mmCIF file with all atom_site columns, C-alpha atoms in Angstrom:
data_model
loop_
_atom_site.group_PDB
_atom_site.id
_atom_site.type_symbol
_atom_site.label_atom_id
_atom_site.label_alt_id
_atom_site.label_comp_id
_atom_site.label_asym_id
_atom_site.label_entity_id
_atom_site.label_seq_id
_atom_site.pdbx_PDB_ins_code
_atom_site.Cartn_x
_atom_site.Cartn_y
_atom_site.Cartn_z
_atom_site.occupancy
_atom_site.B_iso_or_equiv
_atom_site.pdbx_formal_charge
_atom_site.auth_seq_id
_atom_site.auth_comp_id
_atom_site.auth_asym_id
_atom_site.auth_atom_id
_atom_site.pdbx_PDB_model_num
ATOM 1   C CA . UNK F 1 1   ? -53.869 13.348 147.585 1.00 63.00 ? 28  UNK F CA 1
ATOM 2   C CA . UNK F 1 2   ? -54.388 17.091 147.091 1.00 68.00 ? 29  UNK F CA 1
ATOM 3   C CA . UNK F 1 3   ? -51.379 18.945 145.810 1.00 68.00 ? 30  UNK F CA 1
ATOM 4   C CA . UNK F 1 4   ? -50.670 22.283 147.505 1.00 61.00 ? 31  UNK F CA 1
ATOM 5   C CA . UNK F 1 5   ? -49.271 25.098 145.428 1.00 64.00 ? 32  UNK F CA 1
ATOM 6   C CA . UNK F 1 6   ? -46.054 26.070 147.220 1.00 64.00 ? 33  UNK F CA 1
ATOM 7   C CA . UNK F 1 7   ? -45.509 29.264 145.205 1.00 73.00 ? 34  UNK F CA 1
ATOM 8   C CA . UNK F 1 8   ? -47.816 31.389 147.358 1.00 80.00 ? 35  UNK F CA 1
ATOM 9   C CA . UNK F 1 9   ? -46.220 34.025 149.562 1.00 83.00 ? 36  UNK F CA 1
ATOM 10  C CA . UNK F 1 10  ? -46.341 33.749 153.306 1.00 87.00 ? 37  UNK F CA 1
ATOM 11  C CA . UNK F 1 11  ? -49.109 35.994 154.709 1.00 86.00 ? 38  UNK F CA 1
ATOM 12  C CA . UNK F 1 12  ? -46.689 38.631 156.081 1.00 90.00 ? 39  UNK F CA 1
ATOM 13  C CA . UNK F 1 13  ? -44.907 38.856 152.718 1.00 89.00 ? 40  UNK F CA 1
ATOM 14  C CA . UNK F 1 14  ? -48.184 39.024 150.805 1.00 85.00 ? 41  UNK F CA 1
ATOM 15  C CA . UNK F 1 15  ? -49.614 41.777 153.025 1.00 86.00 ? 42  UNK F CA 1
ATOM 16  C CA . UNK F 1 16  ? -46.401 43.769 152.559 1.00 88.00 ? 43  UNK F CA 1
ATOM 17  C CA . UNK F 1 17  ? -47.049 43.841 148.798 1.00 87.00 ? 44  UNK F CA 1
ATOM 18  C CA . UNK F 1 18  ? -50.515 45.386 149.125 1.00 85.00 ? 45  UNK F CA 1
ATOM 19  C CA . UNK F 1 19  ? -51.089 49.095 148.590 1.00 84.00 ? 46  UNK F CA 1
ATOM 20  C CA . UNK F 1 20  ? -51.904 51.105 151.701 1.00 88.00 ? 47  UNK F CA 1
ATOM 21  C CA . UNK F 1 21  ? -54.003 54.167 152.425 1.00 91.00 ? 48  UNK F CA 1
ATOM 22  C CA . UNK F 1 22  ? -54.186 56.651 155.258 1.00 94.00 ? 49  UNK F CA 1
ATOM 23  C CA . UNK F 1 23  ? -57.412 56.773 157.276 1.00 96.00 ? 50  UNK F CA 1
ATOM 24  C CA . UNK F 1 24  ? -59.002 59.580 159.264 1.00 97.00 ? 51  UNK F CA 1
ATOM 25  C CA . UNK F 1 25  ? -62.251 60.398 161.006 1.00 98.00 ? 52  UNK F CA 1
ATOM 26  C CA . UNK F 1 26  ? -63.960 63.715 161.569 1.00 98.00 ? 53  UNK F CA 1
ATOM 27  C CA . UNK F 1 27  ? -67.167 64.982 163.113 1.00 98.00 ? 54  UNK F CA 1
ATOM 28  C CA . UNK F 1 28  ? -69.823 67.331 161.810 1.00 98.00 ? 55  UNK F CA 1
ATOM 29  C CA . UNK F 1 29  ? -70.882 69.656 164.614 1.00 98.00 ? 56  UNK F CA 1
ATOM 30  C CA . UNK F 1 30  ? -73.342 72.512 164.247 1.00 98.00 ? 57  UNK F CA 1
ATOM 31  C CA . UNK F 1 31  ? -74.733 75.136 166.588 1.00 97.00 ? 58  UNK F CA 1
ATOM 32  C CA . UNK F 1 32  ? -78.343 76.086 167.343 1.00 97.00 ? 59  UNK F CA 1
ATOM 33  C CA . UNK F 1 33  ? -78.372 78.260 164.207 1.00 97.00 ? 60  UNK F CA 1
ATOM 34  C CA . UNK F 1 34  ? -77.278 75.307 162.018 1.00 97.00 ? 61  UNK F CA 1
ATOM 35  C CA . UNK F 1 35  ? -73.837 76.786 161.409 1.00 98.00 ? 62  UNK F CA 1
ATOM 36  C CA . UNK F 1 36  ? -70.923 74.377 160.872 1.00 98.00 ? 63  UNK F CA 1
ATOM 37  C CA . UNK F 1 37  ? -67.993 74.195 163.262 1.00 98.00 ? 64  UNK F CA 1
ATOM 38  C CA . UNK F 1 38  ? -64.594 74.400 161.561 1.00 98.00 ? 65  UNK F CA 1
ATOM 39  C CA . UNK F 1 39  ? -61.194 74.557 163.195 1.00 98.00 ? 66  UNK F CA 1
ATOM 40  C CA . UNK F 1 40  ? -58.026 76.290 161.989 1.00 98.00 ? 67  UNK F CA 1
ATOM 41  C CA . UNK F 1 41  ? -54.978 74.040 162.488 1.00 96.00 ? 68  UNK F CA 1
ATOM 42  C CA . UNK F 1 42  ? -51.681 75.817 163.108 1.00 95.00 ? 69  UNK F CA 1
ATOM 43  C CA . UNK F 1 43  ? -49.809 73.332 160.903 1.00 91.00 ? 70  UNK F CA 1
ATOM 44  C CA . UNK F 1 44  ? -51.622 73.941 157.587 1.00 89.00 ? 71  UNK F CA 1
ATOM 45  C CA . UNK F 1 45  ? -52.947 76.951 155.699 1.00 91.00 ? 72  UNK F CA 1
ATOM 46  C CA . UNK F 1 46  ? -56.617 75.957 155.504 1.00 92.00 ? 73  UNK F CA 1
ATOM 47  C CA . UNK F 1 47  ? -59.499 75.287 157.887 1.00 97.00 ? 74  UNK F CA 1
ATOM 48  C CA . UNK F 1 48  ? -60.778 71.776 158.571 1.00 97.00 ? 75  UNK F CA 1
ATOM 49  C CA . UNK F 1 49  ? -63.617 69.745 160.012 1.00 98.00 ? 76  UNK F CA 1
ATOM 50  C CA . UNK F 1 50  ? -62.641 68.638 163.541 1.00 98.00 ? 77  UNK F CA 1
ATOM 51  C CA . UNK F 1 51  ? -61.016 65.207 163.474 1.00 97.00 ? 78  UNK F CA 1
ATOM 52  C CA . UNK F 1 52  ? -57.773 63.439 162.773 1.00 96.00 ? 79  UNK F CA 1
ATOM 53  C CA . UNK F 1 53  ? -55.842 60.354 161.779 1.00 97.00 ? 80  UNK F CA 1
ATOM 54  C CA . UNK F 1 54  ? -57.004 56.965 162.997 1.00 98.00 ? 81  UNK F CA 1
ATOM 55  C CA . UNK F 1 55  ? -54.410 55.422 165.284 1.00 97.00 ? 82  UNK F CA 1
ATOM 56  C CA . UNK F 1 56  ? -53.297 51.792 165.136 1.00 95.00 ? 83  UNK F CA 1
ATOM 57  C CA . UNK F 1 57  ? -55.949 49.537 166.661 1.00 96.00 ? 84  UNK F CA 1
ATOM 58  C CA . UNK F 1 58  ? -58.548 52.320 166.763 1.00 97.00 ? 85  UNK F CA 1
ATOM 59  C CA . UNK F 1 59  ? -61.919 52.206 164.998 1.00 98.00 ? 86  UNK F CA 1
ATOM 60  C CA . UNK F 1 60  ? -63.063 55.220 162.952 1.00 98.00 ? 87  UNK F CA 1
ATOM 61  C CA . UNK F 1 61  ? -65.821 55.911 165.495 1.00 98.00 ? 88  UNK F CA 1
ATOM 62  C CA . UNK F 1 62  ? -63.389 55.753 168.431 1.00 97.00 ? 89  UNK F CA 1
ATOM 63  C CA . UNK F 1 63  ? -61.049 58.098 166.588 1.00 98.00 ? 90  UNK F CA 1
ATOM 64  C CA . UNK F 1 64  ? -63.876 60.595 166.082 1.00 98.00 ? 91  UNK F CA 1
ATOM 65  C CA . UNK F 1 65  ? -64.753 60.545 169.787 1.00 97.00 ? 92  UNK F CA 1
ATOM 66  C CA . UNK F 1 66  ? -61.089 60.901 170.801 1.00 98.00 ? 93  UNK F CA 1
ATOM 67  C CA . UNK F 1 67  ? -60.394 63.749 168.397 1.00 97.00 ? 94  UNK F CA 1
ATOM 68  C CA . UNK F 1 68  ? -63.392 65.802 169.553 1.00 97.00 ? 95  UNK F CA 1
ATOM 69  C CA . UNK F 1 69  ? -62.292 65.336 173.144 1.00 97.00 ? 96  UNK F CA 1
ATOM 70  C CA . UNK F 1 70  ? -58.670 66.272 172.381 1.00 97.00 ? 97  UNK F CA 1
ATOM 71  C CA . UNK F 1 71  ? -59.292 69.157 169.981 1.00 96.00 ? 98  UNK F CA 1
ATOM 72  C CA . UNK F 1 72  ? -62.372 70.732 171.548 1.00 97.00 ? 99  UNK F CA 1
ATOM 73  C CA . UNK F 1 73  ? -62.528 69.410 175.089 1.00 96.00 ? 100 UNK F CA 1
ATOM 74  C CA . UNK F 1 74  ? -66.040 68.132 174.393 1.00 95.00 ? 101 UNK F CA 1
ATOM 75  C CA . UNK F 1 75  ? -67.666 64.844 175.220 1.00 92.00 ? 102 UNK F CA 1
ATOM 76  C CA . UNK F 1 76  ? -70.262 64.414 172.499 1.00 91.00 ? 103 UNK F CA 1
ATOM 77  C CA . UNK F 1 77  ? -72.443 61.551 171.374 1.00 91.00 ? 104 UNK F CA 1
ATOM 78  C CA . UNK F 1 78  ? -70.859 60.749 168.014 1.00 94.00 ? 105 UNK F CA 1
ATOM 79  C CA . UNK F 1 79  ? -73.691 59.382 165.943 1.00 96.00 ? 106 UNK F CA 1
ATOM 80  C CA . UNK F 1 80  ? -74.328 58.105 162.463 1.00 97.00 ? 107 UNK F CA 1
ATOM 81  C CA . UNK F 1 81  ? -71.760 57.803 159.717 1.00 98.00 ? 108 UNK F CA 1
ATOM 82  C CA . UNK F 1 82  ? -72.634 60.494 157.173 1.00 98.00 ? 109 UNK F CA 1
ATOM 83  C CA . UNK F 1 83  ? -69.875 60.285 154.563 1.00 98.00 ? 110 UNK F CA 1
ATOM 84  C CA . UNK F 1 84  ? -67.141 57.878 153.523 1.00 98.00 ? 111 UNK F CA 1
ATOM 85  C CA . UNK F 1 85  ? -64.721 59.795 151.314 1.00 96.00 ? 112 UNK F CA 1
ATOM 86  C CA . UNK F 1 86  ? -61.868 58.256 149.364 1.00 94.00 ? 113 UNK F CA 1
ATOM 87  C CA . UNK F 1 87  ? -59.440 60.805 147.967 1.00 88.00 ? 114 UNK F CA 1
ATOM 88  C CA . UNK F 1 88  ? -56.269 60.224 145.961 1.00 87.00 ? 115 UNK F CA 1
ATOM 89  C CA . UNK F 1 89  ? -52.861 61.531 147.000 1.00 88.00 ? 116 UNK F CA 1
ATOM 90  C CA . UNK F 1 90  ? -53.092 65.309 147.494 1.00 80.00 ? 117 UNK F CA 1
ATOM 91  C CA . UNK F 1 91  ? -50.467 68.043 147.819 1.00 79.00 ? 118 UNK F CA 1
ATOM 92  C CA . UNK F 1 92  ? -47.746 66.562 150.046 1.00 85.00 ? 119 UNK F CA 1
ATOM 93  C CA . UNK F 1 93  ? -49.769 63.464 151.082 1.00 84.00 ? 120 UNK F CA 1
ATOM 94  C CA . UNK F 1 94  ? -48.208 60.576 149.114 1.00 90.00 ? 121 UNK F CA 1
ATOM 95  C CA . UNK F 1 95  ? -51.053 58.062 149.496 1.00 91.00 ? 122 UNK F CA 1
ATOM 96  C CA . UNK F 1 96  ? -54.809 57.969 149.200 1.00 91.00 ? 123 UNK F CA 1
ATOM 97  C CA . UNK F 1 97  ? -56.928 58.852 152.247 1.00 91.00 ? 124 UNK F CA 1
ATOM 98  C CA . UNK F 1 98  ? -60.180 57.304 153.420 1.00 96.00 ? 125 UNK F CA 1
ATOM 99  C CA . UNK F 1 99  ? -62.117 59.695 155.656 1.00 97.00 ? 126 UNK F CA 1
ATOM 100 C CA . UNK F 1 100 ? -65.119 58.788 157.803 1.00 98.00 ? 127 UNK F CA 1
ATOM 101 C CA . UNK F 1 101 ? -67.353 61.763 158.640 1.00 98.00 ? 128 UNK F CA 1
ATOM 102 C CA . UNK F 1 102 ? -69.716 61.219 161.571 1.00 98.00 ? 129 UNK F CA 1
ATOM 103 C CA . UNK F 1 103 ? -72.647 63.273 162.831 1.00 98.00 ? 130 UNK F CA 1
ATOM 104 C CA . UNK F 1 104 ? -71.852 64.915 166.158 1.00 98.00 ? 131 UNK F CA 1
ATOM 105 C CA . UNK F 1 105 ? -75.151 66.768 166.396 1.00 96.00 ? 132 UNK F CA 1
ATOM 106 C CA . UNK F 1 106 ? -75.610 70.222 167.856 1.00 96.00 ? 133 UNK F CA 1
ATOM 107 C CA . UNK F 1 107 ? -73.267 71.919 170.298 1.00 96.00 ? 134 UNK F CA 1
ATOM 108 C CA . UNK F 1 108 ? -75.740 73.349 172.792 1.00 93.00 ? 135 UNK F CA 1
ATOM 109 C CA . UNK F 1 109 ? -73.213 75.507 174.640 1.00 93.00 ? 136 UNK F CA 1
ATOM 110 C CA . UNK F 1 110 ? -70.263 76.640 172.466 1.00 93.00 ? 137 UNK F CA 1
ATOM 111 C CA . UNK F 1 111 ? -68.815 78.249 175.603 1.00 92.00 ? 138 UNK F CA 1
ATOM 112 C CA . UNK F 1 112 ? -67.809 74.766 176.777 1.00 94.00 ? 139 UNK F CA 1
ATOM 113 C CA . UNK F 1 113 ? -65.370 74.324 173.891 1.00 96.00 ? 140 UNK F CA 1
ATOM 114 C CA . UNK F 1 114 ? -61.718 74.302 174.970 1.00 96.00 ? 141 UNK F CA 1
ATOM 115 C CA . UNK F 1 115 ? -59.505 74.609 171.905 1.00 94.00 ? 142 UNK F CA 1
ATOM 116 C CA . UNK F 1 116 ? -56.389 72.418 171.788 1.00 93.00 ? 143 UNK F CA 1
ATOM 117 C CA . UNK F 1 117 ? -53.885 75.304 171.646 1.00 91.00 ? 144 UNK F CA 1
ATOM 118 C CA . UNK F 1 118 ? -50.860 73.238 170.584 1.00 94.00 ? 145 UNK F CA 1
ATOM 119 C CA . UNK F 1 119 ? -52.593 72.184 167.317 1.00 94.00 ? 146 UNK F CA 1
ATOM 120 C CA . UNK F 1 120 ? -55.385 74.683 166.668 1.00 96.00 ? 147 UNK F CA 1
ATOM 121 C CA . UNK F 1 121 ? -55.319 78.459 166.313 1.00 96.00 ? 148 UNK F CA 1
ATOM 122 C CA . UNK F 1 122 ? -59.011 79.168 165.968 1.00 96.00 ? 149 UNK F CA 1
ATOM 123 C CA . UNK F 1 123 ? -62.531 77.825 165.531 1.00 97.00 ? 150 UNK F CA 1
ATOM 124 C CA . UNK F 1 124 ? -65.670 79.260 164.010 1.00 98.00 ? 151 UNK F CA 1
ATOM 125 C CA . UNK F 1 125 ? -69.306 78.362 163.510 1.00 98.00 ? 152 UNK F CA 1
ATOM 126 C CA . UNK F 1 126 ? -69.994 79.303 159.902 1.00 98.00 ? 153 UNK F CA 1
ATOM 127 C CA . UNK F 1 127 ? -72.863 79.146 157.407 1.00 98.00 ? 154 UNK F CA 1
ATOM 128 C CA . UNK F 1 128 ? -72.599 75.990 155.307 1.00 97.00 ? 155 UNK F CA 1
ATOM 129 C CA . UNK F 1 129 ? -71.745 77.786 152.060 1.00 96.00 ? 156 UNK F CA 1
ATOM 130 C CA . UNK F 1 130 ? -68.980 79.815 153.696 1.00 98.00 ? 157 UNK F CA 1
ATOM 131 C CA . UNK F 1 131 ? -67.556 76.816 155.540 1.00 98.00 ? 158 UNK F CA 1
ATOM 132 C CA . UNK F 1 132 ? -67.239 74.856 152.291 1.00 96.00 ? 159 UNK F CA 1
ATOM 133 C CA . UNK F 1 133 ? -65.150 77.645 150.724 1.00 96.00 ? 160 UNK F CA 1
ATOM 134 C CA . UNK F 1 134 ? -62.615 77.533 153.587 1.00 97.00 ? 161 UNK F CA 1
ATOM 135 C CA . UNK F 1 135 ? -61.870 73.822 153.205 1.00 96.00 ? 162 UNK F CA 1
ATOM 136 C CA . UNK F 1 136 ? -59.206 72.506 150.830 1.00 90.00 ? 163 UNK F CA 1
ATOM 137 C CA . UNK F 1 137 ? -60.503 71.321 147.468 1.00 87.00 ? 164 UNK F CA 1
ATOM 138 C CA . UNK F 1 138 ? -60.172 67.641 148.404 1.00 83.00 ? 165 UNK F CA 1
ATOM 139 C CA . UNK F 1 139 ? -62.271 68.030 151.605 1.00 89.00 ? 166 UNK F CA 1
ATOM 140 C CA . UNK F 1 140 ? -65.032 70.408 150.485 1.00 92.00 ? 167 UNK F CA 1
ATOM 141 C CA . UNK F 1 141 ? -67.166 67.670 148.845 1.00 93.00 ? 168 UNK F CA 1
ATOM 142 C CA . UNK F 1 142 ? -67.494 65.740 152.101 1.00 93.00 ? 169 UNK F CA 1
ATOM 143 C CA . UNK F 1 143 ? -69.015 68.732 153.914 1.00 95.00 ? 170 UNK F CA 1
ATOM 144 C CA . UNK F 1 144 ? -71.519 69.486 151.172 1.00 93.00 ? 171 UNK F CA 1
ATOM 145 C CA . UNK F 1 145 ? -72.474 65.787 151.055 1.00 96.00 ? 172 UNK F CA 1
ATOM 146 C CA . UNK F 1 146 ? -72.785 65.600 154.844 1.00 97.00 ? 173 UNK F CA 1
ATOM 147 C CA . UNK F 1 147 ? -75.535 68.207 154.845 1.00 95.00 ? 174 UNK F CA 1
ATOM 148 C CA . UNK F 1 148 ? -77.750 66.090 152.601 1.00 95.00 ? 175 UNK F CA 1
ATOM 149 C CA . UNK F 1 149 ? -76.829 62.854 154.348 1.00 97.00 ? 176 UNK F CA 1
ATOM 150 C CA . UNK F 1 150 ? -77.792 64.314 157.720 1.00 97.00 ? 177 UNK F CA 1
ATOM 151 C CA . UNK F 1 151 ? -81.100 65.671 156.394 1.00 95.00 ? 178 UNK F CA 1
ATOM 152 C CA . UNK F 1 152 ? -82.044 62.469 154.555 1.00 96.00 ? 179 UNK F CA 1
ATOM 153 C CA . UNK F 1 153 ? -80.718 59.982 157.122 1.00 95.00 ? 180 UNK F CA 1
ATOM 154 C CA . UNK F 1 154 ? -78.331 58.045 154.918 1.00 96.00 ? 181 UNK F CA 1
ATOM 155 C CA . UNK F 1 155 ? -74.593 57.613 154.292 1.00 98.00 ? 182 UNK F CA 1
ATOM 156 C CA . UNK F 1 156 ? -72.904 59.008 151.190 1.00 97.00 ? 183 UNK F CA 1
ATOM 157 C CA . UNK F 1 157 ? -69.897 57.404 149.517 1.00 97.00 ? 184 UNK F CA 1
ATOM 158 C CA . UNK F 1 158 ? -67.617 59.858 147.718 1.00 94.00 ? 185 UNK F CA 1
ATOM 159 C CA . UNK F 1 159 ? -65.132 58.155 145.400 1.00 91.00 ? 186 UNK F CA 1
ATOM 160 C CA . UNK F 1 160 ? -63.597 61.555 144.554 1.00 74.00 ? 187 UNK F CA 1
#
């Protein structure tokens, strides 16, 4: 007879002991001049890559599609995963964050963008180098890595 170790926790108890992280997805969009689209949230001091927090039951890709629709009023073909970025707790965020950055391609007609006014104050298509300087220190590496990943056709992992 096989003896079963009874000292293991029940699955729900065991899962409750594991560390957790926040997860988000964002989308790299550029215009015909290869300038990067950034948005200016009204709830934080810095600019960001369009995207947001992954909701319960949602995949990173589905989150990316939803966020672009909500924030910009666009229906885009969200493509390849460019960057997976793990970052430790930052400023007032108490846990680590895993961010998935997808390629959204080129916005052919920026006039179709409809900014989500209750969350975003502004948007801009900016040269890569300028766009990187407007992002918070923990997010800037993912944009610089996305440029190379898009050009070379591979995914980059950033362990921060």
